[in-house]
Coordinates of C-alpha atoms and ligand atoms in Angstrom, one line a residue:
X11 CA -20.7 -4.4 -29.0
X12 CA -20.4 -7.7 -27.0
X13 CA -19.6 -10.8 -29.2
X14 CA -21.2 -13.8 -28.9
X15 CA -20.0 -17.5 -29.7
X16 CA -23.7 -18.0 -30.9
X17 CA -23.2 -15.3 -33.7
X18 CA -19.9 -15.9 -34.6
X19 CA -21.4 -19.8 -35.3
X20 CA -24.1 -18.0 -36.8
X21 CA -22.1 -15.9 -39.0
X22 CA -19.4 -18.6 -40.3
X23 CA -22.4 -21.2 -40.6
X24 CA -24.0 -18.5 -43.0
X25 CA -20.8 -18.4 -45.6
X26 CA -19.5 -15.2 -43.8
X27 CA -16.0 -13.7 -43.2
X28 CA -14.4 -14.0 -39.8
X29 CA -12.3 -11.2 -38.5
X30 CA -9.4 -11.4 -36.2
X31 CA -11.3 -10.5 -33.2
X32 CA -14.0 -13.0 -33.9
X33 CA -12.0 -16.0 -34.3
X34 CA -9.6 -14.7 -31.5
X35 CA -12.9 -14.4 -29.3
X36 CA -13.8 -18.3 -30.1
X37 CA -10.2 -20.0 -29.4
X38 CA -9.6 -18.3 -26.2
X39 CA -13.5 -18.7 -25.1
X40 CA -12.6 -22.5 -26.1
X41 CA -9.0 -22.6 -23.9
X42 CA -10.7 -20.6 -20.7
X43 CA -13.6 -22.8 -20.6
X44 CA -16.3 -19.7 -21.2
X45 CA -17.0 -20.9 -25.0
X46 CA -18.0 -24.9 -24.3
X47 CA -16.7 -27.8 -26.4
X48 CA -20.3 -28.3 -28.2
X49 CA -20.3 -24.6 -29.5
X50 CA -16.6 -25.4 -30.6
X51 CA -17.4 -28.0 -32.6
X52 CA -20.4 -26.5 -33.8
X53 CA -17.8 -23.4 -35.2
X54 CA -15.4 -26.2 -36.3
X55 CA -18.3 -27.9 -38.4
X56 CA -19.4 -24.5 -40.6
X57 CA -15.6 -24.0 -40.8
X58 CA -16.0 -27.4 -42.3
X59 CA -18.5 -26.5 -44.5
X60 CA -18.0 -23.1 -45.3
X61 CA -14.2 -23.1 -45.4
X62 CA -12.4 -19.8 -44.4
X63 CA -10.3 -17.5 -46.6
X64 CA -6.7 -17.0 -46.4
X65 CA -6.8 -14.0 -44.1
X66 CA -9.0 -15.9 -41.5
X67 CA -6.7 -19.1 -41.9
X68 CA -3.5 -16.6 -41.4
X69 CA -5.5 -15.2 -38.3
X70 CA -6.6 -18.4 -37.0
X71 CA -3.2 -19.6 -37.0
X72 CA -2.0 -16.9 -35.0
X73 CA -4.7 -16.7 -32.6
X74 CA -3.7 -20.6 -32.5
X75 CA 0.6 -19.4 -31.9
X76 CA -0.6 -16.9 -29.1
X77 CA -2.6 -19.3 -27.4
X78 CA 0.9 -20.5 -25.7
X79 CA 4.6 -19.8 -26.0
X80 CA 6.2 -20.0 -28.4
X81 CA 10.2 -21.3 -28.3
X82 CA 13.3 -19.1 -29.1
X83 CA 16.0 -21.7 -29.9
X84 CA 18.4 -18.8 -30.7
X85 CA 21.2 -20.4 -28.0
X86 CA 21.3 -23.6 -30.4
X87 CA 23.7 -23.1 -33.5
X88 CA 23.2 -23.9 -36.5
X89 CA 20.0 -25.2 -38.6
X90 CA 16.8 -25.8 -37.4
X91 CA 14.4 -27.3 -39.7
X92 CA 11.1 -30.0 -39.1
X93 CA 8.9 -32.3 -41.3
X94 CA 5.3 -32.3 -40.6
X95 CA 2.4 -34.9 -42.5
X96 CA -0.6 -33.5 -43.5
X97 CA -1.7 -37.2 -41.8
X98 CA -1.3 -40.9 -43.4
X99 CA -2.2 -44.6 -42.6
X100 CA 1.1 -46.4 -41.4
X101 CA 3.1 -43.1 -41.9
X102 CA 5.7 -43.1 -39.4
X103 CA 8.2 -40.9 -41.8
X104 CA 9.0 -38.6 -38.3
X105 CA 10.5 -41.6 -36.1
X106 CA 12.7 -42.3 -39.1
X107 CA 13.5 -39.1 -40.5
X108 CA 13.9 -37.2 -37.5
X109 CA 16.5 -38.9 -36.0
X110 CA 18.7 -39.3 -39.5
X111 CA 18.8 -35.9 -40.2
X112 CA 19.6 -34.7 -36.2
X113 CA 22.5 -36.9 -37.4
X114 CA 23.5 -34.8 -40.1
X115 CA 23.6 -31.6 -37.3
X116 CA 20.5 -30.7 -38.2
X117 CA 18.7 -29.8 -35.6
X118 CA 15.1 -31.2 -35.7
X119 CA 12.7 -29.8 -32.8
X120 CA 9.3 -31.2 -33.4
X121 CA 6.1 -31.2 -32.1
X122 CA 3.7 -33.1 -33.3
X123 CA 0.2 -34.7 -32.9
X124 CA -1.6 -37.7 -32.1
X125 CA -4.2 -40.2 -34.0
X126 CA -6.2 -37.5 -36.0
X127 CA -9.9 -39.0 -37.8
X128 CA -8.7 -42.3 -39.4
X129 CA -4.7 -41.8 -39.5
X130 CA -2.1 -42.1 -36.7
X131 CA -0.1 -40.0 -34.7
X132 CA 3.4 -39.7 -34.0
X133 CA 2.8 -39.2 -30.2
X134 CA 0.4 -41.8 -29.6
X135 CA 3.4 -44.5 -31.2
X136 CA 6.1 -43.0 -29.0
X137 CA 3.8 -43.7 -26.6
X138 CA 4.0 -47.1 -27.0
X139 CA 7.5 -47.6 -25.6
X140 CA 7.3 -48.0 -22.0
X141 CA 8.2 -44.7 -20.1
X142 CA 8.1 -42.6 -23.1
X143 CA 7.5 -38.9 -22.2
X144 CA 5.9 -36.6 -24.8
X145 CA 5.8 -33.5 -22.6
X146 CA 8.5 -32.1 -21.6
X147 CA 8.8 -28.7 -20.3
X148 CA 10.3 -26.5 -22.8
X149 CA 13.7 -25.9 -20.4
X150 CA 14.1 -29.5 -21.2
X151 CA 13.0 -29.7 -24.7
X152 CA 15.7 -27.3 -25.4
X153 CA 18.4 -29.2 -23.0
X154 CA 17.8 -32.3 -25.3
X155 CA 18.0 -30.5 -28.6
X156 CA 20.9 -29.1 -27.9
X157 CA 22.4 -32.3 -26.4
X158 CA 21.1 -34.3 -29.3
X159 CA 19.4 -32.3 -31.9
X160 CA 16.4 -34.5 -31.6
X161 CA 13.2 -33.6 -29.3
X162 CA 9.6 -35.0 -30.3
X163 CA 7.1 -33.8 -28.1
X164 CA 2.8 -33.1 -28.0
X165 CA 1.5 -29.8 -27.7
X166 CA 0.0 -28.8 -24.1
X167 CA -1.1 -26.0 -22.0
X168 CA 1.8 -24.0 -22.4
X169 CA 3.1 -24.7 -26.1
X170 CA -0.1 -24.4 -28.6
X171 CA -2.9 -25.3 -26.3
X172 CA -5.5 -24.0 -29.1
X173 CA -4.2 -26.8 -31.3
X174 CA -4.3 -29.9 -27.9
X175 CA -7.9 -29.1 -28.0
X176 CA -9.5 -28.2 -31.0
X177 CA -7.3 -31.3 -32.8
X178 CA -8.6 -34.0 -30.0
X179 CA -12.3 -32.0 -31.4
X180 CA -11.6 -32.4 -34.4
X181 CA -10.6 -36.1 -34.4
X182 CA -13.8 -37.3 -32.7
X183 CA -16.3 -34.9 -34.9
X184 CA -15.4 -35.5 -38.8
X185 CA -14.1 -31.9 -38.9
X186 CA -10.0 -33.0 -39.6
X187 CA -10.0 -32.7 -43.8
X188 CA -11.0 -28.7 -43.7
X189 CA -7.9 -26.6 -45.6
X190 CA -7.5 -23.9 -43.5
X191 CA -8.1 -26.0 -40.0
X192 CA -5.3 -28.5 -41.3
X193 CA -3.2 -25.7 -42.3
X194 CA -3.7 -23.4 -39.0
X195 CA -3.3 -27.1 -36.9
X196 CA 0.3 -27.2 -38.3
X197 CA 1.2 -24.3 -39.1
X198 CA 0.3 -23.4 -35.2
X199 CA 2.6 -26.1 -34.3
X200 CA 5.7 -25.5 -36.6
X201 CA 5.8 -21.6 -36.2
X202 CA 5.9 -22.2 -31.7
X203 CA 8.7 -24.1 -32.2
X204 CA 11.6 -22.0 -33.3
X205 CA 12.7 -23.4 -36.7
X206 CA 14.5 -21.8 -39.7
X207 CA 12.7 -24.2 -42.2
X208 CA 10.2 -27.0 -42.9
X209 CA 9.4 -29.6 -45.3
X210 CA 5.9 -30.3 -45.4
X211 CA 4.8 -33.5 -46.5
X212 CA 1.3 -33.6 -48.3
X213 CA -0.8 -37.0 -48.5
X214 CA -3.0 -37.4 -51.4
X215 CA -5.3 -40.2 -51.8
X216 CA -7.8 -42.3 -50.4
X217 CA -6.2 -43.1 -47.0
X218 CA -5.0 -39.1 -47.3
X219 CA -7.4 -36.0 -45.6
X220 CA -7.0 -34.4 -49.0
X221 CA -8.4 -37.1 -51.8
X222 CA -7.1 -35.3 -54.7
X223 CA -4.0 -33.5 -56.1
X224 CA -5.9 -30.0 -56.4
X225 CA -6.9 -30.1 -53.2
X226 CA -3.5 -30.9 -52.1
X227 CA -1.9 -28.5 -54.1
X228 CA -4.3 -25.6 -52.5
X229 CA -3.7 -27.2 -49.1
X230 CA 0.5 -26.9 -49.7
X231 CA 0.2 -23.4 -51.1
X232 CA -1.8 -22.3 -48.0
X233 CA 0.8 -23.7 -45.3
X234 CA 3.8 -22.9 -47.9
X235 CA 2.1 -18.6 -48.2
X236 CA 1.7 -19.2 -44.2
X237 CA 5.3 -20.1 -43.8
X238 CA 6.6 -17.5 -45.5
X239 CA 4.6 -14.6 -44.0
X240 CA 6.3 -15.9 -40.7
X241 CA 9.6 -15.8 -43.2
X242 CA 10.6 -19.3 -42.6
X243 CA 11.9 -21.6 -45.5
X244 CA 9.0 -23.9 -46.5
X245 CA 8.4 -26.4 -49.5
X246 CA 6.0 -29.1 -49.8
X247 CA 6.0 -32.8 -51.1
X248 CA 2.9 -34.4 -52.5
X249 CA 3.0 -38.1 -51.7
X250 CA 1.1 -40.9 -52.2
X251 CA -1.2 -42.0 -49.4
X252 CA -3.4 -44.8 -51.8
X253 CA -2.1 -47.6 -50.0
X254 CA -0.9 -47.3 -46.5
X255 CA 2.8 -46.6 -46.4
X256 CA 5.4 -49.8 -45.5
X257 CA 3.7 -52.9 -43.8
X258 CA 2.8 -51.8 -40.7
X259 CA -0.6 -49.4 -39.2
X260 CA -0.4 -50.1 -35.2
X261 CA 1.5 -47.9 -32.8
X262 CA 3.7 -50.4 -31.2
X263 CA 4.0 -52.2 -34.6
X264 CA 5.4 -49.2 -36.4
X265 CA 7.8 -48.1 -33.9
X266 CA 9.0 -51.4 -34.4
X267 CA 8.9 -51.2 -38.0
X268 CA 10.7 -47.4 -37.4
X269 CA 13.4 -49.3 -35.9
X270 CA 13.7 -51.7 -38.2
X271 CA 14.5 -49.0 -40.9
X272 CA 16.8 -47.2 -39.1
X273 CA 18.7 -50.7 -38.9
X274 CA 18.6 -50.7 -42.7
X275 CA 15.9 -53.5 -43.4
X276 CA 12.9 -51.3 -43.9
X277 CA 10.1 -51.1 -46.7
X278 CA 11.1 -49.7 -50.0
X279 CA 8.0 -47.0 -50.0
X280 CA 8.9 -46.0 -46.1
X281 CA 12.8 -45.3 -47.2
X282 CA 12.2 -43.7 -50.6
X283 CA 9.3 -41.4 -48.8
X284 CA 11.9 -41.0 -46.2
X285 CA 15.0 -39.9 -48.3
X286 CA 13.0 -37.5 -50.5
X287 CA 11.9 -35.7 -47.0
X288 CA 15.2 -35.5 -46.0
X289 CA 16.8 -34.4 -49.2
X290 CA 14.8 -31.1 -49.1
X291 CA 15.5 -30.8 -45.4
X292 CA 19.1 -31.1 -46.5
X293 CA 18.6 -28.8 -49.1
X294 CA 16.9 -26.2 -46.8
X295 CA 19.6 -26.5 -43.9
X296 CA 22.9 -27.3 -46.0
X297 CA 21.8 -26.0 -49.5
X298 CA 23.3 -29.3 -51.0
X299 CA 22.3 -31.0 -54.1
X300 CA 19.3 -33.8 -54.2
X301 CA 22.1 -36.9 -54.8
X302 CA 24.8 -35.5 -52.4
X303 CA 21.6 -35.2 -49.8
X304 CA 20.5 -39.0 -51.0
X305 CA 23.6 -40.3 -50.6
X306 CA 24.6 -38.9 -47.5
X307 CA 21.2 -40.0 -46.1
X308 CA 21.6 -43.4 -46.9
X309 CA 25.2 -44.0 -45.9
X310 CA 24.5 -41.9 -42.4
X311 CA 21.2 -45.1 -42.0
X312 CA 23.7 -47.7 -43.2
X313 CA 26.2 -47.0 -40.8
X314 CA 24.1 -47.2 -37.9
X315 CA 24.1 -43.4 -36.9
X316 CA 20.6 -42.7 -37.3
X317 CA 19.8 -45.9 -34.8
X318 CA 22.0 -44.2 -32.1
X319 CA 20.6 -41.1 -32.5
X320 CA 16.9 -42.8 -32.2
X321 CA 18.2 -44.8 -29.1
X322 CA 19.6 -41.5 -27.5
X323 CA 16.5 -39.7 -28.5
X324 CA 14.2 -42.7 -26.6
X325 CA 16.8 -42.5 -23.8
X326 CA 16.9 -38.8 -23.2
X327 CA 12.6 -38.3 -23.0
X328 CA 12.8 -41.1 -20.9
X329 CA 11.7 -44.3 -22.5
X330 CA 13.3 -47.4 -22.2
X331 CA 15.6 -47.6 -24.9
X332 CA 16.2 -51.7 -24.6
X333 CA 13.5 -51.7 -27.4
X334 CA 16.2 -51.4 -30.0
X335 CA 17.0 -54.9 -29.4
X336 CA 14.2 -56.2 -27.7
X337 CA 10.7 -55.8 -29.1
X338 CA 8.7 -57.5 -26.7
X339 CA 8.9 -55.1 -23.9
X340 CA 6.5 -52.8 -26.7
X341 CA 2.9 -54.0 -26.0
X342 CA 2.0 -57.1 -27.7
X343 CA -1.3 -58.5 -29.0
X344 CA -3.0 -61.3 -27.7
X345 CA -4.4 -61.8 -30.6
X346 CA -3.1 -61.9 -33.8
X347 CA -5.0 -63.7 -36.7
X348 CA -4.5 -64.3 -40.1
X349 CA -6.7 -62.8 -43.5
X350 CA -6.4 -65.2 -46.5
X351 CA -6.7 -63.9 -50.0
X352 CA -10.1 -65.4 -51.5
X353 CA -8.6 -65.8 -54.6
X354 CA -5.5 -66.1 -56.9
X355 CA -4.4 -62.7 -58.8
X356 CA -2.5 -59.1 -57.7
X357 CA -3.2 -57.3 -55.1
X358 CA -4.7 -54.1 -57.0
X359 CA -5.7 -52.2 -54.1
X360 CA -5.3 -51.7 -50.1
X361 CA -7.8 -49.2 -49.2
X362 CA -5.9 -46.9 -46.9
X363 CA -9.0 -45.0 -46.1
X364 CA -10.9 -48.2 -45.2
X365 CA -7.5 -49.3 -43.3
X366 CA -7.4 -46.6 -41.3
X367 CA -11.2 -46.7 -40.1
X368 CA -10.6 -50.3 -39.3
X369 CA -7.6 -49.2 -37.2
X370 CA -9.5 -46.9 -35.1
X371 CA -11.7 -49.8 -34.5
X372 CA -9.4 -52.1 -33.2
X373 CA -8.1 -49.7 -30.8
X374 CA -5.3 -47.8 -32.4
X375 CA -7.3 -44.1 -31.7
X376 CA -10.3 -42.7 -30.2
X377 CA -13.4 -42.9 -31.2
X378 CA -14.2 -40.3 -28.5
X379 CA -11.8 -37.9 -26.6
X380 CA -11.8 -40.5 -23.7
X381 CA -11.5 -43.8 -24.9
X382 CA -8.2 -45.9 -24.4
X383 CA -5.9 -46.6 -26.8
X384 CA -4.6 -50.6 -27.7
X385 CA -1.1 -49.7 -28.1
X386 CA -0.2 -53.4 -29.1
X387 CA -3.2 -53.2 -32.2
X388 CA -3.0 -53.0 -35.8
X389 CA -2.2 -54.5 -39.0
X390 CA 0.7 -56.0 -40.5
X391 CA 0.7 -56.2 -44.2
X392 CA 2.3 -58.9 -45.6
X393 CA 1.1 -58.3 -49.3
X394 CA 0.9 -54.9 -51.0
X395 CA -0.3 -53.3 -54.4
X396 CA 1.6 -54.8 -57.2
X397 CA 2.0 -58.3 -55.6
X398 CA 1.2 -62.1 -56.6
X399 CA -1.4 -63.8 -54.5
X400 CA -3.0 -67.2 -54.7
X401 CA -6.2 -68.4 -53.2
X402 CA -6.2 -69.1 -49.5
X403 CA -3.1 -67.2 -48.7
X404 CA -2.1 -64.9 -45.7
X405 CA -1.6 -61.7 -46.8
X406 CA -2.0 -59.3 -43.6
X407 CA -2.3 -60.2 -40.0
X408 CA -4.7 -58.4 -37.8
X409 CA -3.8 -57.5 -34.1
X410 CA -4.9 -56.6 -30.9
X411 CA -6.2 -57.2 -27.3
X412 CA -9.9 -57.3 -27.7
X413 CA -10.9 -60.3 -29.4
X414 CA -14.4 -59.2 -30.5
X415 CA -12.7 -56.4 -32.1
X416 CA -10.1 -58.3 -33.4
X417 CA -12.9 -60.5 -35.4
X418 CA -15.0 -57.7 -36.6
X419 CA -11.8 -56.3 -38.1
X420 CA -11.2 -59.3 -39.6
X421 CA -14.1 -59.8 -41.5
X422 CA -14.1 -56.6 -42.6
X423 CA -10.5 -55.8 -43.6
X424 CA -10.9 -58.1 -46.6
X425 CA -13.4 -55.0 -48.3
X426 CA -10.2 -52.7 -48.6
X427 CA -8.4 -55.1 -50.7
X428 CA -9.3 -55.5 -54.7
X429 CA -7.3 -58.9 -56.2
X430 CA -6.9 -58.4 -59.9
X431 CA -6.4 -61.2 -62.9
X432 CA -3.9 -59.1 -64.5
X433 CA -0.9 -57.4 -63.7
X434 CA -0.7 -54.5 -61.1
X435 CA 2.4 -51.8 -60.4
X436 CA 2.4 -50.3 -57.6
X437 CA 1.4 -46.8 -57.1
X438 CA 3.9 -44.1 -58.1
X439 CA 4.8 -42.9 -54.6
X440 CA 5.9 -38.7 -55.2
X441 CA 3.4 -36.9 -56.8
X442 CA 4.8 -33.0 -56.8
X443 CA 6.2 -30.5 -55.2
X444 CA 6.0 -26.8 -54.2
X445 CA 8.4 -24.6 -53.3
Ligands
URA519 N1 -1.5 -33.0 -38.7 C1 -1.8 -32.0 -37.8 O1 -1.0 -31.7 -36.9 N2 -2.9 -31.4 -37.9 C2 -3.8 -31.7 -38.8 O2 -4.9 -31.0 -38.8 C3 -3.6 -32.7 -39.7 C4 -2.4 -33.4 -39.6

């Protein structure tokens, strides 16, 4: 019997079970160009809906592996463990952690995405730095790792190609916060890329794609069972994603505020998000202890050896590693304009959700699979949850190059915050774990 993608919508739209075949009939009809991208997306919205079990997710990630190579970094000794983000507002954990734990010779070969719905990506802020390449062949992603221990690069036609197109479908058609489609997205990635281990970093909360802590939970266990069918070492972190992480959403602005960490003056919710991450990929590489791992983390960042590895890193996939010191040759703003706190109080809430739909807006991703990014736009926070504000002072600036933009945002940026009369902590930043 001959499939068709109309029955296989038909049957998934209907709150049916998906066989191997079936779903390995949609990806490839997607990546040869028989199965066109509206029928995609019309499968990717009843996955949305209807969810899949975790057989189909298992298969879907598989189909998703075989749709390219997948990278045998046998000829590289010792351990080789990544970090991947379920996807956050301002999260730009990988450009910190990354580089301090290749210092620790751990090797850290990563692939990763780009703006997905309303959070960022780690590719599209790379991107920022001028000559920055994020594909590399995989001859030369392996020459670098093994040179440096540090490669970050996108997937493309040869490494995941299932995942290049269904996630730049997914980000334009509300279909990213789906369990097993988040799960088989990374899990995709992680499994082509020739690691031992991975710690997987699980956003929860209102700027998050999973809103609440069962939901997280279910989407960790998923990605942790998928792991370990593929017998790597996986655990999962559930952080905080109320409030967007460190002060800082814009691609340029947080490589710059990447760097800035990695010089030792970063946010306090950036490093302790960072140091947790690395402690368990310590713990997964080097089987040492949660303070030995904190410790060495932060003395390896305070004595500048993460920096050089980041500068190396920039160096090596060809970007122009002057940033370090000089932030203007990132894209800068033309506009950058001030929001004022309407009254006196604590800031009780940012809205990272709300942020990170603003963010798109200015520029800082796609609303469709075409559209330009503003590498220079974003937000810089100069206020968060837990702070004293008084009436009539700045507490974010909002960036970019189209000024129209640039107003709209402000305007409507001021709807994320809440100001409270009373006193506000912030938001407790780790919020479990599974192993
Ligand atoms: N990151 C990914 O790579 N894929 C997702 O679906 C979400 C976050």
């Amino acid at each position: 019997l001959r499939m068709t993608a109309y029955e296989i919508i038909l049957k998934k739209r209907d709150g049916k079970e998906l066989s191997y075949e079936e779903i390995q009939f949609m990806v490839n009809g997607l990546i040869s160009g028989t199965i066109p991208e509206y029928q995609f997306s019309a499968f990717l919205m009843a996955i949305y809906f209807r969810g899949m079990n975790f057989k189909e997710t298992a298969a879907l990630t598989q189909v998703m592996i075989n749709s390219g190579n997948t990278i045998n970094l046998s000829q590289i000794p010792g351990p080789k463990v990544d970090k991947h983000s379920t996807g956050g507002v301002g999260d730009k954990v990988s450009l910190v952690l990354a580089p301090l734990v290749a210092s620790l010779e751990v090797c850290v070969p990563m692939i990763s995405g780009r703006a997905l719905g309303h959070t960022g990506g780690t590719l599209d802020k790379l991107e920022s730095i001028p000559g920055f390449r994020t594909i590399l062949d995989e001859e030369e992603f392996i020459k670098i790792l093994k040179n440096i221990g540090i490669a970050i690069i996108g997937q493309s036609s040869k490494l995941v190609p299932a995942d290049k197109k269904i996630y730049a479908l997914r980000d334009v058609t509300a279909t990213v916060d789906s369990i097993p489609l988040i799960a088989a997205s990374i899990m995709s990635k992680k499994l082509a890329e020739g690691i031992d281990g991975l710690v997987l970093d699980i956003k929860v909360g209102k700027g998050a794609f999973m809103k609440t802590l069962k939901d997280a939970k279910k989407l960790g266990q998923t990605m942790c069972a998928i792991g370990k069918l593929a017998k790597k070492k996986v655990c999962a972190l559930l952080t905080n994603m109320y409030q967007p992480l460190g002060n800082t959403v814009g691609n340029a602005l947080e490589v710059i505020e990447a760097i800035q960490t990695l010089k030792g003056q970063g946010p306090k919710d950036l490093l302790e998000i960072t140091l947790n991450l690395g402690a368990e990929m310590l713990k997964i590489s080097r089987n040492l202890s949660y303070n030995a791992s904190r410790k060495l983390l932060i003395n390896t960042l305070l004595s500048g050896k993460a920096l050089e590895k980041f500068r190396m890193f920039v160096k090596l996939q060809g970007g122009d590693d002057r940033v370090i010191e000089n932030y203007n040759i990132l894209p800068q703003p033309k506009y950058k304009l001030p929001v004022v706190s309407p009254k006196t109080g604590y800031i009780a809430e940012i809205d990272a959700f709300k942020i990170g739909l603003l963010s798109v807006e200015l520029g800082c991703g796609r609303k469709t699979i075409s559209d330009t990014i503003d590498h220079s736009a974003g937000f810089i926070f100069q206020k968060k949850i837990g702070e004293k504000v008084t009436a009539g002072e700045e507490i974010a600036l909002v960036c970019g190059n189209d000024l129209d933009k640039v107003l709209y945002v402000r305007e409507q940026v001021i709807n994320a915050y809440k100001i409270s009369n009373k006193k506000v902590s912030p938001p407790k930043l780790l919020l479990g774990k599974i192993t």
